[in-house]
PDB file of C-alpha atoms in Angstrom:
ATOM      1  CA  MET T   1     -12.289   3.721   9.020  1.00 72.00           C
ATOM      2  CA  THR T   2      -9.277   1.626   9.916  1.00 83.00           C
ATOM      3  CA  THR T   3      -6.142   2.238   7.931  1.00 87.00           C
ATOM      4  CA  ILE T   4      -2.809   0.436   8.129  1.00 89.00           C
ATOM      5  CA  GLU T   5       0.526   1.405   6.629  1.00 90.00           C
ATOM      6  CA  SER T   6       1.295  -1.349   4.196  1.00 90.00           C
ATOM      7  CA  LYS T   7       5.020  -1.638   4.944  1.00 90.00           C
ATOM      8  CA  ALA T   8       4.124  -2.496   8.525  1.00 90.00           C
ATOM      9  CA  LEU T   9       1.787  -5.170   7.179  1.00 91.00           C
ATOM     10  CA  LEU T  10       4.443  -7.054   5.238  1.00 92.00           C
ATOM     11  CA  THR T  11       6.076  -9.920   7.222  1.00 90.00           C
ATOM     12  CA  ARG T  12       2.986 -10.286   9.424  1.00 94.00           C
ATOM     13  CA  ASN T  13       1.747 -13.816   9.993  1.00 96.00           C
ATOM     14  CA  VAL T  14      -1.187 -15.101   8.004  1.00 95.00           C
ATOM     15  CA  VAL T  15      -3.364 -17.477  10.012  1.00 95.00           C
ATOM     16  CA  SER T  16      -6.514 -19.328   9.019  1.00 93.00           C
ATOM     17  CA  ASP T  17      -9.690 -19.091  11.070  1.00 92.00           C
ATOM     18  CA  ARG T  18      -9.152 -22.724  12.068  1.00 90.00           C
ATOM     19  CA  GLY T  19      -5.849 -21.795  13.641  1.00 89.00           C
ATOM     20  CA  THR T  20      -3.427 -22.987  10.952  1.00 89.00           C
ATOM     21  CA  VAL T  21      -0.411 -20.753  10.439  1.00 93.00           C
ATOM     22  CA  ILE T  22      -0.163 -20.381   6.671  1.00 93.00           C
ATOM     23  CA  GLY T  23       2.909 -18.168   6.462  1.00 95.00           C
ATOM     24  CA  LYS T  24       4.156 -14.616   6.312  1.00 96.00           C
ATOM     25  CA  LEU T  25       2.755 -11.851   4.116  1.00 96.00           C
ATOM     26  CA  VAL T  26       5.398 -10.829   1.567  1.00 95.00           C
ATOM     27  CA  ASP T  27       3.385  -8.793  -0.932  1.00 95.00           C
ATOM     28  CA  LEU T  28      -0.051  -7.627  -2.020  1.00 94.00           C
ATOM     29  CA  SER T  29      -1.434  -7.738  -5.525  1.00 94.00           C
ATOM     30  CA  LEU T  30      -3.451  -4.671  -6.451  1.00 93.00           C
ATOM     31  CA  GLU T  31      -5.476  -3.127  -9.228  1.00 94.00           C
ATOM     32  CA  THR T  32      -3.858   0.280  -9.758  1.00 91.00           C
ATOM     33  CA  ARG T  33      -6.838   2.087 -11.280  1.00 91.00           C
ATOM     34  CA  SER T  34      -9.291   1.489  -8.469  1.00 91.00           C
ATOM     35  CA  GLY T  35      -6.693   0.904  -5.759  1.00 92.00           C
ATOM     36  CA  LYS T  36      -8.388  -2.373  -4.908  1.00 94.00           C
ATOM     37  CA  ILE T  37      -6.326  -5.099  -3.287  1.00 93.00           C
ATOM     38  CA  THR T  38      -6.933  -8.387  -5.056  1.00 93.00           C
ATOM     39  CA  MET T  39      -4.554 -10.944  -3.543  1.00 92.00           C
ATOM     40  CA  LEU T  40      -2.298 -11.592  -0.588  1.00 94.00           C
ATOM     41  CA  VAL T  41       1.067 -13.097  -1.503  1.00 95.00           C
ATOM     42  CA  VAL T  42       2.203 -15.340   1.345  1.00 95.00           C
ATOM     43  CA  LYS T  43       5.531 -17.071   1.915  1.00 95.00           C
ATOM     44  CA  PRO T  44       4.440 -20.431   3.319  1.00 94.00           C
ATOM     45  CA  SER T  45       5.646 -21.626   6.706  1.00 92.00           C
ATOM     46  CA  ASN T  46       7.572 -24.902   6.834  1.00 90.00           C
ATOM     47  CA  GLU T  47       4.686 -26.866   8.334  1.00 87.00           C
ATOM     48  CA  VAL T  48       2.210 -25.957   5.634  1.00 85.00           C
ATOM     49  CA  ASP T  49       1.602 -28.253   2.654  1.00 83.00           C
ATOM     50  CA  VAL T  50       1.913 -25.844  -0.275  1.00 82.00           C
ATOM     51  CA  ARG T  51       0.436 -28.409  -2.686  1.00 81.00           C
ATOM     52  CA  LEU T  52      -2.943 -27.595  -1.147  1.00 81.00           C
ATOM     53  CA  PHE T  53      -2.756 -23.975  -2.306  1.00 84.00           C
ATOM     54  CA  LYS T  54      -2.572 -21.952  -5.467  1.00 84.00           C
ATOM     55  CA  THR T  55       1.075 -20.916  -5.775  1.00 86.00           C
ATOM     56  CA  ASN T  56       3.289 -18.893  -8.124  1.00 87.00           C
ATOM     57  CA  ASP T  57       6.691 -19.802  -9.619  1.00 89.00           C
ATOM     58  CA  PHE T  58       8.456 -18.824  -6.397  1.00 89.00           C
ATOM     59  CA  GLY T  59       6.309 -21.181  -4.337  1.00 89.00           C
ATOM     60  CA  GLU T  60       4.420 -18.303  -2.746  1.00 92.00           C
ATOM     61  CA  ILE T  61       0.753 -18.808  -1.901  1.00 92.00           C
ATOM     62  CA  TYR T  62      -1.932 -16.578  -3.418  1.00 92.00           C
ATOM     63  CA  ILE T  63      -4.915 -15.835  -1.196  1.00 92.00           C
ATOM     64  CA  PRO T  64      -7.814 -13.745  -2.523  1.00 92.00           C
ATOM     65  CA  PHE T  65      -8.258 -10.633  -0.427  1.00 91.00           C
ATOM     66  CA  ASN T  66     -11.955 -11.300   0.068  1.00 89.00           C
ATOM     67  CA  ALA T  67     -11.045 -14.364   2.156  1.00 92.00           C
ATOM     68  CA  VAL T  68      -9.513 -11.987   4.714  1.00 92.00           C
ATOM     69  CA  LYS T  69     -11.573 -11.772   7.903  1.00 91.00           C
ATOM     70  CA  ALA T  70      -9.356  -9.538  10.041  1.00 90.00           C
ATOM     71  CA  ILE T  71      -6.135  -7.584   9.832  1.00 90.00           C
ATOM     72  CA  LYS T  72      -4.378  -6.492  12.969  1.00 87.00           C
ATOM     73  CA  ASP T  73      -1.349  -8.101  14.651  1.00 90.00           C
ATOM     74  CA  VAL T  74      -1.936 -11.130  12.441  1.00 94.00           C
ATOM     75  CA  ILE T  75      -3.967 -11.539   9.279  1.00 94.00           C
ATOM     76  CA  ILE T  76      -6.840 -13.989   9.644  1.00 95.00           C
ATOM     77  CA  VAL T  77      -8.223 -15.635   6.526  1.00 94.00           C
ATOM     78  CA  ASN T  78     -11.303 -17.765   6.045  1.00 92.00           C
ATOM     79  CA  GLU T  79      -9.986 -21.274   5.396  1.00 86.00           C
ATOM     80  CA  THR T  80     -13.050 -22.429   3.500  1.00 83.00           C
ATOM     81  CA  GLY T  81     -12.716 -19.435   1.165  1.00 74.00           C
ATOM     82  CA  LEU T  82      -9.254 -20.433  -0.040  1.00 77.00           C
ATOM     83  CA  PRO T  83      -8.745 -21.731  -3.560  1.00 72.00           C
ATOM     84  CA  ARG T  84      -7.347 -25.248  -3.580  1.00 69.00           C
ATOM     85  CA  ALA T  85      -4.858 -26.407  -6.140  1.00 61.00           C
TER      86      ALA T  85
ATOM     87  CA  MET S   1      -3.388  -2.808 -14.428  1.00 87.00           C
ATOM     88  CA  ILE S   2      -2.539  -5.400 -11.821  1.00 90.00           C
ATOM     89  CA  THR S   3       0.715  -4.855  -9.985  1.00 92.00           C
ATOM     90  CA  LYS S   4       2.495  -5.847  -6.792  1.00 93.00           C
ATOM     91  CA  LEU S   5       2.606  -3.537  -3.832  1.00 93.00           C
ATOM     92  CA  THR S   6       6.361  -3.905  -3.361  1.00 93.00           C
ATOM     93  CA  LYS S   7       6.868  -2.740  -6.942  1.00 94.00           C
ATOM     94  CA  VAL S   8       5.066   0.516  -6.141  1.00 94.00           C
ATOM     95  CA  PHE S   9       7.458   1.396  -3.316  1.00 95.00           C
ATOM     96  CA  GLY S  10      10.222   3.687  -4.536  1.00 94.00           C
ATOM     97  CA  LYS S  11       8.503   4.736  -7.754  1.00 95.00           C
ATOM     98  CA  GLU S  12       8.964   8.345  -8.845  1.00 96.00           C
ATOM     99  CA  VAL S  13       5.898  10.562  -8.455  1.00 94.00           C
ATOM    100  CA  TYR S  14       5.077  13.297 -10.971  1.00 93.00           C
ATOM    101  CA  THR S  15       2.119  15.643 -11.286  1.00 90.00           C
ATOM    102  CA  LEU S  16       0.000  15.877 -14.417  1.00 88.00           C
ATOM    103  CA  SER S  17       1.747  19.148 -15.206  1.00 84.00           C
ATOM    104  CA  GLY S  18       5.018  17.225 -15.313  1.00 87.00           C
ATOM    105  CA  SER S  19       6.791  18.379 -12.191  1.00 87.00           C
ATOM    106  CA  ARG S  20       8.492  15.862  -9.947  1.00 92.00           C
ATOM    107  CA  VAL S  21       7.030  15.452  -6.463  1.00 91.00           C
ATOM    108  CA  GLY S  22       9.121  12.709  -4.873  1.00 94.00           C
ATOM    109  CA  ARG S  23       9.211   8.974  -4.333  1.00 95.00           C
ATOM    110  CA  VAL S  24       6.599   6.549  -2.971  1.00 95.00           C
ATOM    111  CA  GLU S  25       7.572   5.675   0.590  1.00 95.00           C
ATOM    112  CA  ASP S  26       4.516   3.762   1.745  1.00 94.00           C
ATOM    113  CA  VAL S  27       0.855   3.166   1.000  1.00 94.00           C
ATOM    114  CA  THR S  28      -1.903   2.939   3.582  1.00 93.00           C
ATOM    115  CA  ILE S  29      -4.682   0.396   3.290  1.00 92.00           C
ATOM    116  CA  ASP S  30      -8.265   0.881   4.350  1.00 91.00           C
ATOM    117  CA  VAL S  31      -9.098  -2.455   5.922  1.00 87.00           C
ATOM    118  CA  ASP S  32     -12.867  -1.947   5.705  1.00 86.00           C
ATOM    119  CA  THR S  33     -13.091  -1.162   1.990  1.00 88.00           C
ATOM    120  CA  ARG S  34     -10.102  -3.393   1.024  1.00 88.00           C
ATOM    121  CA  LYS S  35      -8.635  -0.506  -0.904  1.00 91.00           C
ATOM    122  CA  LEU S  36      -5.548   1.639  -0.824  1.00 93.00           C
ATOM    123  CA  SER S  37      -6.440   4.857   0.946  1.00 93.00           C
ATOM    124  CA  GLU S  38      -3.370   7.106   0.978  1.00 92.00           C
ATOM    125  CA  VAL S  39       0.069   7.337  -0.595  1.00 93.00           C
ATOM    126  CA  LEU S  40       3.001   8.609   1.437  1.00 93.00           C
ATOM    127  CA  ILE S  41       5.560  10.436  -0.690  1.00 93.00           C
ATOM    128  CA  SER S  42       9.056  11.073   0.650  1.00 93.00           C
ATOM    129  CA  ASN S  43      12.373  12.090  -0.892  1.00 92.00           C
ATOM    130  CA  LEU S  44      10.636  15.277  -2.017  1.00 91.00           C
ATOM    131  CA  ASP S  45      11.969  17.156  -5.007  1.00 91.00           C
ATOM    132  CA  PRO S  46      13.875  20.272  -3.836  1.00 90.00           C
ATOM    133  CA  ALA S  47      12.142  22.449  -6.422  1.00 87.00           C
ATOM    134  CA  PHE S  48       8.778  21.125  -5.280  1.00 85.00           C
ATOM    135  CA  GLN S  49       9.666  21.758  -1.618  1.00 86.00           C
ATOM    136  CA  LYS S  50      10.754  25.305  -2.379  1.00 85.00           C
ATOM    137  CA  ARG S  51       7.670  26.117  -4.411  1.00 81.00           C
ATOM    138  CA  TYR S  52       5.311  25.026  -1.646  1.00 80.00           C
ATOM    139  CA  GLU S  53       7.546  26.050   1.297  1.00 81.00           C
ATOM    140  CA  LEU S  54       7.913  22.461   2.482  1.00 81.00           C
ATOM    141  CA  GLU S  55      11.659  22.575   3.206  1.00 82.00           C
ATOM    142  CA  ASP S  56      11.243  21.003   6.653  1.00 84.00           C
ATOM    143  CA  ALA S  57       8.728  18.369   5.566  1.00 82.00           C
ATOM    144  CA  LYS S  58       9.825  14.741   5.410  1.00 84.00           C
ATOM    145  CA  GLY S  59       7.052  13.956   3.004  1.00 87.00           C
ATOM    146  CA  VAL S  60       3.509  14.539   1.905  1.00 89.00           C
ATOM    147  CA  ILE S  61       0.456  12.272   2.015  1.00 89.00           C
ATOM    148  CA  LEU S  62      -1.950  12.052  -0.900  1.00 89.00           C
ATOM    149  CA  PRO S  63      -5.339  10.353  -0.962  1.00 89.00           C
ATOM    150  CA  TYR S  64      -5.275   7.437  -3.396  1.00 91.00           C
ATOM    151  CA  SER S  65      -8.121   9.088  -5.301  1.00 89.00           C
ATOM    152  CA  GLY S  66      -5.549  11.625  -6.519  1.00 88.00           C
ATOM    153  CA  ILE S  67      -3.512   8.944  -8.289  1.00 91.00           C
ATOM    154  CA  ARG S  68      -4.037   8.980 -12.029  1.00 91.00           C
ATOM    155  CA  ALA S  69      -1.729   6.198 -13.163  1.00 92.00           C
ATOM    156  CA  VAL S  70       0.809   3.738 -11.793  1.00 93.00           C
ATOM    157  CA  HIS S  71       3.241   2.168 -14.200  1.00 92.00           C
ATOM    158  CA  ASP S  72       6.904   3.074 -14.634  1.00 93.00           C
ATOM    159  CA  ILE S  73       6.164   6.232 -12.661  1.00 94.00           C
ATOM    160  CA  VAL S  74       3.222   7.403 -10.579  1.00 94.00           C
ATOM    161  CA  LEU S  75       1.126  10.251 -11.993  1.00 93.00           C
ATOM    162  CA  VAL S  76      -0.909  12.362  -9.591  1.00 91.00           C
ATOM    163  CA  ASN S  77      -3.594  14.985 -10.054  1.00 84.00           C
ATOM    164  CA  ASN S  78      -2.960  18.503  -8.871  1.00 72.00           C
ATOM    165  CA  ILE S  79      -4.792  17.954  -5.621  1.00 60.00           C
ATOM    166  CA  LYS S  80      -4.624  18.426  -1.898  1.00 65.00           C
ATOM    167  CA  TYR S  81      -1.896  16.814   0.176  1.00 66.00           C
ATOM    168  CA  ARG S  82      -1.230  16.490   3.886  1.00 68.00           C
ATOM    169  CA  LEU S  83       2.145  17.083   5.505  1.00 69.00           C
ATOM    170  CA  HIS S  84       4.096  14.160   6.937  1.00 70.00           C
ATOM    171  CA  GLY S  85       6.845  14.011   9.531  1.00 63.00           C
ATOM    172  CA  THR S  86       6.970  17.632  10.685  1.00 60.00           C
ATOM    173  CA  GLU S  87       5.722  19.586  13.663  1.00 58.00           C
ATOM    174  CA  ALA S  88       3.254  21.162  11.300  1.00 56.00           C
ATOM    175  CA  ALA S  89       1.979  17.665  10.490  1.00 57.00           C
ATOM    176  CA  ALA S  90       1.358  16.963  14.160  1.00 54.00           C
ATOM    177  CA  GLN S  91      -0.618  20.169  14.455  1.00 53.00           C
ATOM    178  CA  ALA S  92      -2.371  19.360  11.217  1.00 51.00           C
ATOM    179  CA  GLN S  93      -3.850  16.267  12.873  1.00 51.00           C
ATOM    180  CA  GLU S  94      -6.023  18.666  14.813  1.00 49.00           C
ATOM    181  CA  GLY S  95      -6.140  21.709  12.581  1.00 47.00           C
ATOM    182  CA  SER S  96      -6.149  19.927   9.210  1.00 49.00           C
ATOM    183  CA  GLU S  97      -3.379  21.917   7.543  1.00 51.00           C
ATOM    184  CA  GLU S  98      -3.573  21.129   3.875  1.00 59.00           C
ATOM    185  CA  GLY S  99      -2.036  22.506   0.729  1.00 61.00           C
ATOM    186  CA  LEU S 100      -2.314  22.193  -2.997  1.00 61.00           C
ATOM    187  CA  LEU S 101       0.225  20.480  -5.232  1.00 59.00           C
TER     188      LEU S 101
END
């Protein structure tokens, strides 16, 4: 079992499996009853075209947690699994 | 209920019997199951510390399974905790020193 302290996780880079830097993790969306994490909330990097992603009012990108392939020094997400706007 | 992780940080933690435990400092995530695994509670209530002889503890760690509700406050079951940030906690890594809330 690998566990990570969530405060250490915030501000880590989110990168797609094709090598695109998407942005920095700013928050996680979670279901409080089960403790399940549903979404990553990512502040997009300047190079990324946010119009390609599902975003909230603050322009932050939502990535479903089941698109996450690995979490360590960076967070790697499956690019084909991302919802497109 | 769906909430944001950053909104959980700093929430007051109370037991089902109504006594204050402390404040949510951090939450650990189990990467394999994609779930929250433990809640780290700091800023412990002095009365709580005295009752369980935790005066030198920086905080306690609860398994997420002990969380009953998260809304304006966090409600926890009367369950087992682990010590955090003390010499006892370091020993507990080997000896598994646990207590009951």
